Amino acid sequence: MEWDFKGGVPIYSQIIDEMTMRIASVAYEPGEKLPSVRDLAMDAGVNPNTMQKALAELERKGLVFSERTSGRFVTKEEKVLKALHEELARKYFEEFADKLRKIGMSGEDIAGAVKKWLEDIR
Amino acid sequence: MARIEINHVTKQFGSLTALDSVALKLEKGQIVGLLGPNGSGKTTLIKILNGLLQPTAGNVTINGMEPGVGTKRVVAYLPDRNALPDYMTASQLMDIYQDFFEDFDRQKAEAMVDDLGIDRRQAMKKMSKGTKEKLQLCLVMARQAEVYLLDEPIGGVDPATRDYILKTIISNYNEDAVVIISTHLISDVESVLDDVVFLKEGKVVLHQAADEIREEKGESVDKLFREVFKC
């Protein structure tokens, strides 16, 4: 897993996106212990304060939780993980629909095209 | 009290004003980028913090003390050019650091020297330019200091070593220390910085959190730098 940061976006929000993706794609499994802030910061090549800030935000969102002495873990709550998948799917649909609307397709056109595409790849 | 306080420091060399009423407070627990083009006053400011130059007006304090014996104990300084006796080997230089600095961690220095493939028995003057720089950085970063003043730490080394150095800075980071990195190679360091200070013709033109810059301006620190210092 490689970290790759873009220029004009705050690094902490890019870390949140990457970690969210890792959790959603079970690169980090439910209940798995996360590496320490310092190790994650070193791996990503970022400031430990920035990593800390991103993890605090993931905690606020309920995707990770801390145990006072033993570190941070990925949530085991299925509800939270299901909501995360729905949220991500919605985000991808939006990006995708946005592009198709730009080339002049209506909602109906898109629905039809998706259906056809799914049949084609089957 | 901030770890480092720079109170309206002006430095003149004859008719040239190298620093013009620079005022900065730097708190512990931060990695700060001191950024500016060549000749903007970065090295002058770092030398004043080390007591190697005296300000024409204003003053600086580190832990409330003016630069001197008391501050040298807690400040690890990487100068912009080699100041070590170059007839000595890496091993002998580690001996010197061990004698001079109570906070020098010999084991850590040896581990870094080995990681970077530096021959401990080779005299410094026989090393390549990049290897000399690596060795100096190992010595400085192996101290458990409260202030690290790194003047162009990544200027002359290859990208792989650059990554290693940045990782060393991150792994060495602690809540009680402040790290100041002066450089004009911004894209390489910007992801490790908390705060950014832009120096332009001896004046501070910006002091802001790096992520705040990205958030507010929607561009990287590197890009902003290119705009501010456009020739």
mmCIF file of C-alpha atoms in Angstrom:
data_model
loop_
_atom_site.group_PDB
_atom_site.id
_atom_site.type_symbol
_atom_site.label_atom_id
_atom_site.label_comp_id
_atom_site.label_asym_id
_atom_site.label_seq_id
_atom_site.Cartn_x
_atom_site.Cartn_y
_atom_site.Cartn_z
ATOM 1 C CA MET A 1 0.000 0.000 0.000
ATOM 2 C CA GLU A 2 1.552 3.215 -1.186
ATOM 3 C CA TRP A 3 0.798 6.678 0.032
ATOM 4 C CA ASP A 4 0.576 9.346 -2.603
ATOM 5 C CA PHE A 5 -0.337 12.924 -1.737
ATOM 6 C CA LYS A 6 -1.731 15.507 -4.086
ATOM 7 C CA GLY A 7 -0.729 19.158 -3.932
ATOM 8 C CA GLY A 8 -3.639 21.381 -3.104
ATOM 9 C CA VAL A 9 -5.556 19.268 -0.578
ATOM 10 C CA PRO A 10 -4.777 19.228 3.162
ATOM 11 C CA ILE A 11 -2.705 16.184 3.977
ATOM 12 C CA TYR A 12 -4.842 15.202 6.956
ATOM 13 C CA SER A 13 -7.922 14.935 4.745
ATOM 14 C CA GLN A 14 -5.990 12.832 2.214
ATOM 15 C CA ILE A 15 -4.927 10.538 5.062
ATOM 16 C CA ILE A 16 -8.561 10.250 6.182
ATOM 17 C CA ASP A 17 -9.578 9.260 2.637
ATOM 18 C CA GLU A 18 -6.788 6.704 2.320
ATOM 19 C CA MET A 19 -7.427 5.143 5.730
ATOM 20 C CA THR A 20 -11.169 5.065 5.039
ATOM 21 C CA MET A 21 -10.469 3.248 1.791
ATOM 22 C CA ARG A 22 -8.193 0.770 3.566
ATOM 23 C CA ILE A 23 -10.902 0.055 6.114
ATOM 24 C CA ALA A 24 -13.648 -0.248 3.487
ATOM 25 C CA SER A 25 -11.544 -2.587 1.361
ATOM 26 C CA VAL A 26 -10.585 -4.625 4.452
ATOM 27 C CA ALA A 27 -6.882 -3.951 3.904
ATOM 28 C CA TYR A 28 -7.337 -3.280 7.603
ATOM 29 C CA GLU A 29 -9.797 -5.851 8.856
ATOM 30 C CA PRO A 30 -12.615 -5.169 11.318
ATOM 31 C CA GLY A 31 -11.190 -5.235 14.829
ATOM 32 C CA GLU A 32 -7.582 -5.126 13.605
ATOM 33 C CA LYS A 33 -5.084 -3.119 15.614
ATOM 34 C CA LEU A 34 -3.664 -0.176 13.698
ATOM 35 C CA PRO A 35 0.066 0.613 13.687
ATOM 36 C CA SER A 36 1.145 3.406 16.037
ATOM 37 C CA VAL A 37 0.824 7.030 14.997
ATOM 38 C CA ARG A 38 4.580 7.280 14.609
ATOM 39 C CA ASP A 39 4.843 4.162 12.442
ATOM 40 C CA LEU A 40 1.966 5.280 10.248
ATOM 41 C CA ALA A 41 3.504 8.753 9.975
ATOM 42 C CA MET A 42 6.862 7.273 9.007
ATOM 43 C CA ASP A 43 5.284 4.971 6.470
ATOM 44 C CA ALA A 44 3.357 7.835 4.887
ATOM 45 C CA GLY A 45 6.248 10.287 5.214
ATOM 46 C CA VAL A 46 4.097 12.827 7.031
ATOM 47 C CA ASN A 47 4.250 14.820 10.218
ATOM 48 C CA PRO A 48 3.087 12.770 13.252
ATOM 49 C CA ASN A 49 0.801 15.639 14.345
ATOM 50 C CA THR A 50 -0.968 15.458 10.995
ATOM 51 C CA MET A 51 -1.398 11.677 11.296
ATOM 52 C CA GLN A 52 -2.705 12.122 14.833
ATOM 53 C CA LYS A 53 -5.230 14.689 13.642
ATOM 54 C CA ALA A 54 -6.474 12.362 10.877
ATOM 55 C CA LEU A 55 -6.827 9.403 13.256
ATOM 56 C CA ALA A 56 -8.739 11.559 15.739
ATOM 57 C CA GLU A 57 -11.156 12.441 12.942
ATOM 58 C CA LEU A 58 -11.583 8.757 11.984
ATOM 59 C CA GLU A 59 -12.296 8.074 15.624
ATOM 60 C CA ARG A 60 -14.900 10.830 15.696
ATOM 61 C CA LYS A 61 -16.541 9.216 12.665
ATOM 62 C CA GLY A 62 -16.585 5.897 14.504
ATOM 63 C CA LEU A 63 -14.375 4.055 12.004
ATOM 64 C CA VAL A 64 -11.675 3.418 14.574
ATOM 65 C CA PHE A 65 -11.724 3.289 18.351
ATOM 66 C CA SER A 66 -9.038 3.598 21.016
ATOM 67 C CA GLU A 67 -8.411 1.394 23.958
ATOM 68 C CA ARG A 68 -6.751 3.468 26.577
ATOM 69 C CA THR A 69 -3.501 1.584 26.850
ATOM 70 C CA SER A 70 -3.363 -0.778 23.930
ATOM 71 C CA GLY A 71 -3.803 1.503 20.926
ATOM 72 C CA ARG A 72 -6.259 2.065 18.108
ATOM 73 C CA PHE A 73 -8.432 -0.539 16.398
ATOM 74 C CA VAL A 74 -10.672 -0.699 13.352
ATOM 75 C CA THR A 75 -14.337 -0.761 14.288
ATOM 76 C CA LYS A 76 -16.113 -4.116 14.430
ATOM 77 C CA GLU A 77 -19.569 -2.601 14.167
ATOM 78 C CA GLU A 78 -21.257 -3.909 11.048
ATOM 79 C CA LYS A 79 -23.655 -0.997 10.961
ATOM 80 C CA VAL A 80 -20.791 1.485 10.730
ATOM 81 C CA LEU A 81 -19.025 -0.532 8.036
ATOM 82 C CA LYS A 82 -22.207 -0.928 6.031
ATOM 83 C CA ALA A 83 -22.875 2.814 6.227
ATOM 84 C CA LEU A 84 -19.276 3.410 5.105
ATOM 85 C CA HIS A 85 -19.750 1.230 2.030
ATOM 86 C CA GLU A 86 -22.968 3.014 1.159
ATOM 87 C CA GLU A 87 -21.323 6.391 1.600
ATOM 88 C CA LEU A 88 -18.398 5.443 -0.636
ATOM 89 C CA ALA A 89 -20.650 3.930 -3.291
ATOM 90 C CA ARG A 90 -22.725 7.096 -3.344
ATOM 91 C CA LYS A 91 -19.569 9.190 -3.716
ATOM 92 C CA TYR A 92 -18.355 7.097 -6.654
ATOM 93 C CA PHE A 93 -21.763 7.246 -8.319
ATOM 94 C CA GLU A 94 -21.760 10.997 -7.984
ATOM 95 C CA GLU A 95 -18.321 11.352 -9.568
ATOM 96 C CA PHE A 96 -19.302 9.005 -12.346
ATOM 97 C CA ALA A 97 -22.677 10.624 -13.021
ATOM 98 C CA ASP A 98 -21.027 14.018 -12.972
ATOM 99 C CA LYS A 99 -18.704 13.059 -15.802
ATOM 100 C CA LEU A 100 -21.481 11.512 -17.871
ATOM 101 C CA ARG A 101 -23.709 14.561 -17.417
ATOM 102 C CA LYS A 102 -20.842 16.690 -18.696
ATOM 103 C CA ILE A 103 -20.904 14.781 -21.961
ATOM 104 C CA GLY A 104 -24.610 15.401 -22.234
ATOM 105 C CA MET A 105 -26.215 12.232 -20.838
ATOM 106 C CA SER A 106 -29.456 12.409 -18.870
ATOM 107 C CA GLY A 107 -30.267 10.330 -15.782
ATOM 108 C CA GLU A 108 -32.241 7.973 -17.997
ATOM 109 C CA ASP A 109 -29.418 7.671 -20.534
ATOM 110 C CA ILE A 110 -27.035 6.799 -17.705
ATOM 111 C CA ALA A 111 -29.338 4.169 -16.208
ATOM 112 C CA GLY A 112 -29.821 2.594 -19.628
ATOM 113 C CA ALA A 113 -26.101 2.667 -20.396
ATOM 114 C CA VAL A 114 -25.207 1.109 -17.039
ATOM 115 C CA LYS A 115 -27.698 -1.694 -17.636
ATOM 116 C CA LYS A 116 -26.343 -2.355 -21.084
ATOM 117 C CA TRP A 117 -22.756 -2.273 -19.836
ATOM 118 C CA LEU A 118 -23.520 -4.785 -17.095
ATOM 119 C CA GLU A 119 -25.045 -7.134 -19.668
ATOM 120 C CA ASP A 120 -22.060 -6.697 -21.993
ATOM 121 C CA ILE A 121 -19.449 -7.577 -19.407
ATOM 122 C CA ARG A 122 -21.327 -10.590 -18.162
ATOM 123 C CA MET B 1 6.899 30.792 27.046
ATOM 124 C CA ALA B 2 7.540 29.585 23.548
ATOM 125 C CA ARG B 3 10.509 27.298 22.994
ATOM 126 C CA ILE B 4 12.058 29.795 20.580
ATOM 127 C CA GLU B 5 11.313 33.510 20.629
ATOM 128 C CA ILE B 6 12.691 35.819 17.984
ATOM 129 C CA ASN B 7 12.005 39.397 18.983
ATOM 130 C CA HIS B 8 12.266 41.925 16.171
ATOM 131 C CA VAL B 9 15.659 40.774 15.041
ATOM 132 C CA THR B 10 17.464 42.923 12.517
ATOM 133 C CA LYS B 11 20.851 42.029 11.128
ATOM 134 C CA GLN B 12 22.897 44.317 8.949
ATOM 135 C CA PHE B 13 26.102 43.541 7.143
ATOM 136 C CA GLY B 14 27.334 47.021 6.290
ATOM 137 C CA SER B 15 24.618 48.572 4.190
ATOM 138 C CA LEU B 16 22.954 45.214 3.469
ATOM 139 C CA THR B 17 19.951 44.334 5.614
ATOM 140 C CA ALA B 18 19.943 40.535 5.871
ATOM 141 C CA LEU B 19 17.115 40.359 8.418
ATOM 142 C CA ASP B 20 14.567 43.067 8.888
ATOM 143 C CA SER B 21 12.710 43.070 12.210
ATOM 144 C CA VAL B 22 11.941 39.323 12.187
ATOM 145 C CA ALA B 23 9.496 38.317 14.915
ATOM 146 C CA LEU B 24 8.562 34.659 15.426
ATOM 147 C CA LYS B 25 7.453 32.454 18.284
ATOM 148 C CA LEU B 26 7.956 28.732 17.767
ATOM 149 C CA GLU B 27 6.341 26.235 20.144
ATOM 150 C CA LYS B 28 7.633 22.811 21.033
ATOM 151 C CA GLY B 29 6.202 19.734 19.359
ATOM 152 C CA GLN B 30 6.521 21.206 15.899
ATOM 153 C CA ILE B 31 8.424 20.706 12.696
ATOM 154 C CA VAL B 32 8.810 24.104 11.082
ATOM 155 C CA GLY B 33 9.941 24.818 7.544
ATOM 156 C CA LEU B 34 12.015 27.962 7.154
ATOM 157 C CA LEU B 35 11.561 28.597 3.484
ATOM 158 C CA GLY B 36 12.912 31.249 1.213
ATOM 159 C CA PRO B 37 15.005 31.672 -1.909
ATOM 160 C CA ASN B 38 18.789 32.029 -1.799
ATOM 161 C CA GLY B 39 19.830 35.136 0.056
ATOM 162 C CA SER B 40 16.541 35.587 1.929
ATOM 163 C CA GLY B 41 18.187 35.380 5.357
ATOM 164 C CA LYS B 42 17.568 31.749 6.381
ATOM 165 C CA THR B 43 21.146 30.939 7.290
ATOM 166 C CA THR B 44 21.659 34.302 8.997
ATOM 167 C CA LEU B 45 18.647 33.648 11.234
ATOM 168 C CA ILE B 46 19.842 30.139 12.096
ATOM 169 C CA LYS B 47 23.314 31.446 12.894
ATOM 170 C CA ILE B 48 21.828 34.034 15.227
ATOM 171 C CA LEU B 49 19.862 31.289 17.002
ATOM 172 C CA ASN B 50 23.160 29.469 17.463
ATOM 173 C CA GLY B 51 24.987 32.530 18.764
ATOM 174 C CA LEU B 52 27.370 32.498 15.790
ATOM 175 C CA LEU B 53 26.174 35.946 14.749
ATOM 176 C CA GLN B 54 24.903 38.769 16.903
ATOM 177 C CA PRO B 55 21.791 40.666 15.846
ATOM 178 C CA THR B 56 22.181 44.373 15.080
ATOM 179 C CA ALA B 57 18.894 44.947 16.928
ATOM 180 C CA GLY B 58 16.406 42.755 18.775
ATOM 181 C CA ASN B 59 17.145 39.460 20.508
ATOM 182 C CA VAL B 60 16.381 35.736 20.477
ATOM 183 C CA THR B 61 15.766 33.300 23.308
ATOM 184 C CA ILE B 62 15.651 29.523 23.465
ATOM 185 C CA ASN B 63 13.910 28.211 26.588
ATOM 186 C CA GLY B 64 14.119 31.805 27.806
ATOM 187 C CA MET B 65 17.914 31.917 27.484
ATOM 188 C CA GLU B 66 19.957 33.960 25.072
ATOM 189 C CA PRO B 67 22.214 31.808 22.851
ATOM 190 C CA GLY B 68 25.257 30.600 24.798
ATOM 191 C CA VAL B 69 26.536 27.593 26.705
ATOM 192 C CA GLY B 70 23.093 26.909 28.168
ATOM 193 C CA THR B 71 21.389 26.777 24.805
ATOM 194 C CA LYS B 72 24.134 24.799 23.063
ATOM 195 C CA ARG B 73 23.389 21.981 25.480
ATOM 196 C CA VAL B 74 19.875 21.653 24.080
ATOM 197 C CA VAL B 75 20.339 22.732 20.461
ATOM 198 C CA ALA B 76 21.472 20.294 17.787
ATOM 199 C CA TYR B 77 22.766 22.258 14.827
ATOM 200 C CA LEU B 78 23.453 21.147 11.288
ATOM 201 C CA PRO B 79 25.384 23.988 9.619
ATOM 202 C CA ASP B 80 25.051 24.786 5.942
ATOM 203 C CA ARG B 81 28.654 23.744 5.378
ATOM 204 C CA ASN B 82 30.934 21.285 7.090
ATOM 205 C CA ALA B 83 32.419 22.559 10.331
ATOM 206 C CA LEU B 84 33.937 19.257 11.503
ATOM 207 C CA PRO B 85 37.637 18.360 11.234
ATOM 208 C CA ASP B 86 37.656 16.362 8.019
ATOM 209 C CA TYR B 87 40.802 14.352 8.715
ATOM 210 C CA MET B 88 38.790 12.390 11.289
ATOM 211 C CA THR B 89 36.869 9.196 10.589
ATOM 212 C CA ALA B 90 33.159 8.709 11.220
ATOM 213 C CA SER B 91 34.064 6.748 14.307
ATOM 214 C CA GLN B 92 36.311 9.495 15.694
ATOM 215 C CA LEU B 93 33.669 12.116 15.015
ATOM 216 C CA MET B 94 31.181 10.049 16.983
ATOM 217 C CA ASP B 95 33.710 10.041 19.841
ATOM 218 C CA ILE B 96 33.835 13.826 19.706
ATOM 219 C CA TYR B 97 30.069 14.163 19.764
ATOM 220 C CA GLN B 98 29.915 11.737 22.664
ATOM 221 C CA ASP B 99 32.423 13.856 24.598
ATOM 222 C CA PHE B 100 30.742 17.149 23.806
ATOM 223 C CA PHE B 101 27.056 16.351 24.147
ATOM 224 C CA GLU B 102 25.421 14.579 27.073
ATOM 225 C CA ASP B 103 22.356 13.883 24.972
ATOM 226 C CA PHE B 104 24.269 12.068 22.193
ATOM 227 C CA ASP B 105 22.963 8.561 21.623
ATOM 228 C CA ARG B 106 25.953 6.614 20.336
ATOM 229 C CA GLN B 107 23.997 3.494 19.444
ATOM 230 C CA LYS B 108 21.519 5.479 17.432
ATOM 231 C CA ALA B 109 24.302 7.262 15.546
ATOM 232 C CA GLU B 110 26.015 3.965 14.738
ATOM 233 C CA ALA B 111 22.764 2.446 13.531
ATOM 234 C CA MET B 112 22.158 5.418 11.233
ATOM 235 C CA VAL B 113 25.723 5.413 9.930
ATOM 236 C CA ASP B 114 25.372 1.717 9.108
ATOM 237 C CA ASP B 115 21.931 2.153 7.528
ATOM 238 C CA LEU B 116 23.355 4.752 5.187
ATOM 239 C CA GLY B 117 26.313 2.570 4.286
ATOM 240 C CA ILE B 118 28.952 4.952 5.656
ATOM 241 C CA ASP B 119 32.314 3.344 6.378
ATOM 242 C CA ARG B 120 33.097 4.148 10.016
ATOM 243 C CA ARG B 121 36.859 3.922 9.436
ATOM 244 C CA GLN B 122 37.005 6.245 6.472
ATOM 245 C CA ALA B 123 38.306 9.777 6.956
ATOM 246 C CA MET B 124 35.683 12.387 6.259
ATOM 247 C CA LYS B 125 37.763 14.137 3.611
ATOM 248 C CA LYS B 126 37.782 10.966 1.528
ATOM 249 C CA MET B 127 34.008 10.750 1.529
ATOM 250 C CA SER B 128 31.855 12.024 -1.322
ATOM 251 C CA LYS B 129 29.996 15.292 -0.825
ATOM 252 C CA GLY B 130 26.709 13.484 -0.222
ATOM 253 C CA THR B 131 28.238 11.038 2.250
ATOM 254 C CA LYS B 132 29.771 13.906 4.237
ATOM 255 C CA GLU B 133 26.344 15.465 4.504
ATOM 256 C CA LYS B 134 24.792 12.184 5.561
ATOM 257 C CA LEU B 135 27.391 11.712 8.288
ATOM 258 C CA GLN B 136 26.860 15.203 9.689
ATOM 259 C CA LEU B 137 23.143 14.631 9.760
ATOM 260 C CA CYS B 138 23.571 11.304 11.598
ATOM 261 C CA LEU B 139 25.615 13.051 14.269
ATOM 262 C CA VAL B 140 23.089 15.829 14.705
ATOM 263 C CA MET B 141 19.971 13.638 14.654
ATOM 264 C CA ALA B 142 21.455 11.147 17.128
ATOM 265 C CA ARG B 143 21.228 13.798 19.812
ATOM 266 C CA GLN B 144 18.110 13.838 21.991
ATOM 267 C CA ALA B 145 17.931 17.597 21.710
ATOM 268 C CA GLU B 146 15.116 20.023 22.436
ATOM 269 C CA VAL B 147 15.795 22.109 19.362
ATOM 270 C CA TYR B 148 17.088 20.902 15.991
ATOM 271 C CA LEU B 149 18.302 23.588 13.622
ATOM 272 C CA LEU B 150 18.857 21.979 10.251
ATOM 273 C CA ASP B 151 20.261 24.312 7.621
ATOM 274 C CA GLU B 152 19.646 22.747 4.197
ATOM 275 C CA PRO B 153 19.721 19.131 5.409
ATOM 276 C CA ILE B 154 18.674 17.592 2.098
ATOM 277 C CA GLY B 155 20.409 19.846 -0.408
ATOM 278 C CA GLY B 156 23.152 17.562 -1.631
ATOM 279 C CA VAL B 157 21.793 14.037 -1.228
ATOM 280 C CA ASP B 158 20.015 11.661 -3.573
ATOM 281 C CA PRO B 159 16.230 11.115 -3.393
ATOM 282 C CA ALA B 160 16.485 7.742 -1.600
ATOM 283 C CA THR B 161 18.669 9.280 1.105
ATOM 284 C CA ARG B 162 16.300 12.224 1.242
ATOM 285 C CA ASP B 163 13.469 9.838 2.122
ATOM 286 C CA TYR B 164 15.627 8.206 4.772
ATOM 287 C CA ILE B 165 16.491 11.590 6.271
ATOM 288 C CA LEU B 166 12.878 12.715 6.357
ATOM 289 C CA LYS B 167 11.894 9.431 7.967
ATOM 290 C CA THR B 168 14.647 9.938 10.516
ATOM 291 C CA ILE B 169 13.283 13.370 11.308
ATOM 292 C CA ILE B 170 9.768 11.940 11.691
ATOM 293 C CA SER B 171 10.868 9.012 13.838
ATOM 294 C CA ASN B 172 12.959 11.324 15.971
ATOM 295 C CA TYR B 173 10.101 13.715 16.442
ATOM 296 C CA ASN B 174 9.019 14.188 20.025
ATOM 297 C CA GLU B 175 6.517 16.411 21.723
ATOM 298 C CA ASP B 176 9.168 18.329 23.574
ATOM 299 C CA ALA B 177 11.350 19.197 20.636
ATOM 300 C CA VAL B 178 11.089 21.733 17.880
ATOM 301 C CA VAL B 179 12.686 21.016 14.531
ATOM 302 C CA ILE B 180 13.499 23.837 12.138
ATOM 303 C CA ILE B 181 14.355 22.831 8.603
ATOM 304 C CA SER B 182 15.640 25.518 6.290
ATOM 305 C CA THR B 183 15.421 24.661 2.627
ATOM 306 C CA HIS B 184 14.288 25.739 -0.778
ATOM 307 C CA LEU B 185 13.447 22.136 -1.795
ATOM 308 C CA ILE B 186 9.878 22.518 -0.646
ATOM 309 C CA SER B 187 8.040 19.738 -2.399
ATOM 310 C CA ASP B 188 10.361 17.243 -0.711
ATOM 311 C CA VAL B 189 9.697 18.424 2.821
ATOM 312 C CA GLU B 190 6.226 19.853 2.808
ATOM 313 C CA SER B 191 4.450 16.714 3.958
ATOM 314 C CA VAL B 192 6.484 16.604 7.179
ATOM 315 C CA LEU B 193 5.941 20.229 8.168
ATOM 316 C CA ASP B 194 3.507 21.551 10.751
ATOM 317 C CA ASP B 195 4.201 25.200 10.153
ATOM 318 C CA VAL B 196 5.696 27.112 7.306
ATOM 319 C CA VAL B 197 7.628 30.377 7.523
ATOM 320 C CA PHE B 198 8.356 32.261 4.311
ATOM 321 C CA LEU B 199 11.329 34.609 4.435
ATOM 322 C CA LYS B 200 11.594 37.197 1.696
ATOM 323 C CA GLU B 201 14.432 39.701 1.588
ATOM 324 C CA GLY B 202 14.919 39.371 5.325
ATOM 325 C CA LYS B 203 11.260 39.726 6.264
ATOM 326 C CA VAL B 204 8.729 37.135 7.393
ATOM 327 C CA VAL B 205 5.982 37.302 4.784
ATOM 328 C CA LEU B 206 4.021 34.259 5.962
ATOM 329 C CA HIS B 207 3.782 32.061 9.061
ATOM 330 C CA GLN B 208 1.009 29.505 8.775
ATOM 331 C CA ALA B 209 0.187 25.827 9.221
ATOM 332 C CA ALA B 210 1.013 23.891 6.045
ATOM 333 C CA ASP B 211 -2.368 22.143 5.934
ATOM 334 C CA GLU B 212 -4.126 25.469 6.422
ATOM 335 C CA ILE B 213 -2.377 26.801 3.339
ATOM 336 C CA ARG B 214 -3.541 23.814 1.306
ATOM 337 C CA GLU B 215 -7.067 24.177 2.667
ATOM 338 C CA GLU B 216 -7.408 27.930 2.179
ATOM 339 C CA LYS B 217 -5.549 28.365 -1.066
ATOM 340 C CA GLY B 218 -6.254 24.968 -2.622
ATOM 341 C CA GLU B 219 -2.620 24.634 -3.605
ATOM 342 C CA SER B 220 0.544 23.071 -2.278
ATOM 343 C CA VAL B 221 3.098 24.998 -0.234
ATOM 344 C CA ASP B 222 5.498 24.474 -3.128
ATOM 345 C CA LYS B 223 3.111 26.132 -5.570
ATOM 346 C CA LEU B 224 2.444 29.027 -3.208
ATOM 347 C CA PHE B 225 6.185 29.487 -2.800
ATOM 348 C CA ARG B 226 6.641 29.694 -6.555
ATOM 349 C CA GLU B 227 3.977 32.397 -6.682
ATOM 350 C CA VAL B 228 5.282 34.464 -3.780
ATOM 351 C CA PHE B 229 8.871 34.305 -4.977
ATOM 352 C CA LYS B 230 8.272 34.542 -8.700
ATOM 353 C CA CYS B 231 11.268 36.111 -10.385
#
